[in-house]
mmCIF file of C-alpha atoms in Angstrom:
data_model
loop_
_atom_site.group_PDB
_atom_site.id
_atom_site.type_symbol
_atom_site.label_atom_id
_atom_site.label_comp_id
_atom_site.label_asym_id
_atom_site.label_seq_id
_atom_site.Cartn_x
_atom_site.Cartn_y
_atom_site.Cartn_z
ATOM 1 C CA MET A 2 168.191 175.894 493.782
ATOM 2 C CA LEU A 3 169.984 179.158 494.280
ATOM 3 C CA ASP A 4 168.073 182.039 495.630
ATOM 4 C CA GLN A 5 168.641 185.418 493.931
ATOM 5 C CA SER A 6 169.151 187.141 497.264
ATOM 6 C CA GLN A 7 172.202 184.993 498.076
ATOM 7 C CA VAL A 8 174.255 186.314 495.105
ATOM 8 C CA GLU A 9 176.192 189.402 496.134
ATOM 9 C CA ARG A 10 176.949 191.954 493.448
ATOM 10 C CA LEU A 11 180.179 193.947 493.643
ATOM 11 C CA GLU A 12 180.802 197.217 491.847
ATOM 12 C CA ALA A 13 184.000 196.853 489.775
ATOM 13 C CA GLU A 14 186.030 199.589 488.226
ATOM 14 C CA ALA A 15 187.604 198.943 484.809
ATOM 15 C CA VAL A 16 191.406 198.970 484.947
ATOM 16 C CA ASN A 17 191.781 199.764 481.245
ATOM 17 C CA SER A 18 189.327 202.608 480.988
ATOM 18 C CA ALA A 19 190.010 205.432 478.491
ATOM 19 C CA LYS A 20 191.074 207.777 481.284
ATOM 20 C CA THR A 21 193.964 205.597 482.413
ATOM 21 C CA ARG A 22 194.939 203.980 479.073
ATOM 22 C CA GLN A 23 198.553 204.594 477.983
ATOM 23 C CA PRO A 24 199.653 204.421 474.353
ATOM 24 C CA LEU A 25 201.143 201.066 473.431
ATOM 25 C CA TYR A 26 203.784 202.429 471.051
ATOM 26 C CA ALA A 27 205.943 205.522 470.936
ATOM 27 C CA ALA A 28 205.199 208.057 468.241
ATOM 28 C CA ARG A 29 207.129 207.557 464.986
ATOM 29 C CA LYS A 30 210.162 209.683 464.404
ATOM 30 C CA LYS A 31 210.124 211.224 460.985
ATOM 31 C CA ILE A 32 213.030 210.463 458.649
ATOM 32 C CA PHE A 33 214.187 213.103 456.211
ATOM 33 C CA PRO A 34 216.583 212.527 453.292
ATOM 34 C CA LYS A 35 219.878 214.281 453.452
ATOM 35 C CA ARG A 36 221.895 215.563 450.539
ATOM 36 C CA ALA A 37 225.164 213.661 450.134
ATOM 37 C CA SER A 38 228.204 214.987 448.340
ATOM 38 C CA GLY A 39 231.785 213.972 447.846
ATOM 39 C CA ARG A 40 234.175 212.155 445.569
ATOM 40 C CA PHE A 41 232.551 208.737 445.796
ATOM 41 C CA ARG A 42 229.048 210.159 445.298
ATOM 42 C CA GLN A 43 230.186 211.856 442.102
ATOM 43 C CA PHE A 44 231.875 208.658 440.960
ATOM 44 C CA LYS A 45 228.640 206.749 441.612
ATOM 45 C CA TRP A 46 226.643 209.173 439.466
ATOM 46 C CA LEU A 47 229.253 209.007 436.684
ATOM 47 C CA VAL A 48 229.192 205.184 436.653
ATOM 48 C CA MET A 49 225.411 205.151 436.765
ATOM 49 C CA ALA A 50 225.160 207.587 433.786
ATOM 50 C CA ILE A 51 227.611 205.521 431.732
ATOM 51 C CA THR A 52 225.933 202.175 432.485
ATOM 52 C CA LEU A 53 222.425 203.579 431.837
ATOM 53 C CA GLY A 54 223.704 205.080 428.573
ATOM 54 C CA ILE A 55 225.039 201.657 427.515
ATOM 55 C CA TYR A 56 221.772 199.989 428.579
ATOM 56 C CA TYR A 57 219.529 202.348 426.629
ATOM 57 C CA LEU A 58 221.766 202.904 423.541
ATOM 58 C CA THR A 59 223.028 199.351 422.917
ATOM 59 C CA PRO A 60 219.709 198.074 421.373
ATOM 60 C CA TRP A 61 219.964 200.825 418.714
ATOM 61 C CA LEU A 62 223.447 199.776 417.600
ATOM 62 C CA ARG A 63 223.630 197.404 414.658
ATOM 63 C CA TRP A 64 226.526 195.111 413.849
ATOM 64 C CA ASP A 65 227.177 192.133 411.640
ATOM 65 C CA ARG A 66 226.392 188.914 413.539
ATOM 66 C CA GLY A 67 227.739 186.594 410.883
ATOM 67 C CA PRO A 68 226.163 184.678 407.980
ATOM 68 C CA PHE A 69 224.151 182.261 410.172
ATOM 69 C CA ALA A 70 222.548 184.790 412.486
#
C-alpha cells in the first residue's frame, strides 16, 4: 500500500487565471444607418408608393365579375 509520505505535492500556478486572461473576441463595431439619396432611391420610393397604393386600395374597388360570380 502507498504511504502518504511518498506522494510529493507540487505547487502549480493556473495558466488561465483572471490576471492573464485575454478576451476571446474583439469588441463589436457599431453600425449606423446612412441616409441615401439619388435618382434610383427616389424611383424606388415612387414605385413603392404606387404599389402600396394599389395593394391597399384594390380591395375597396368594386367591379362586375359576371353573372356566375
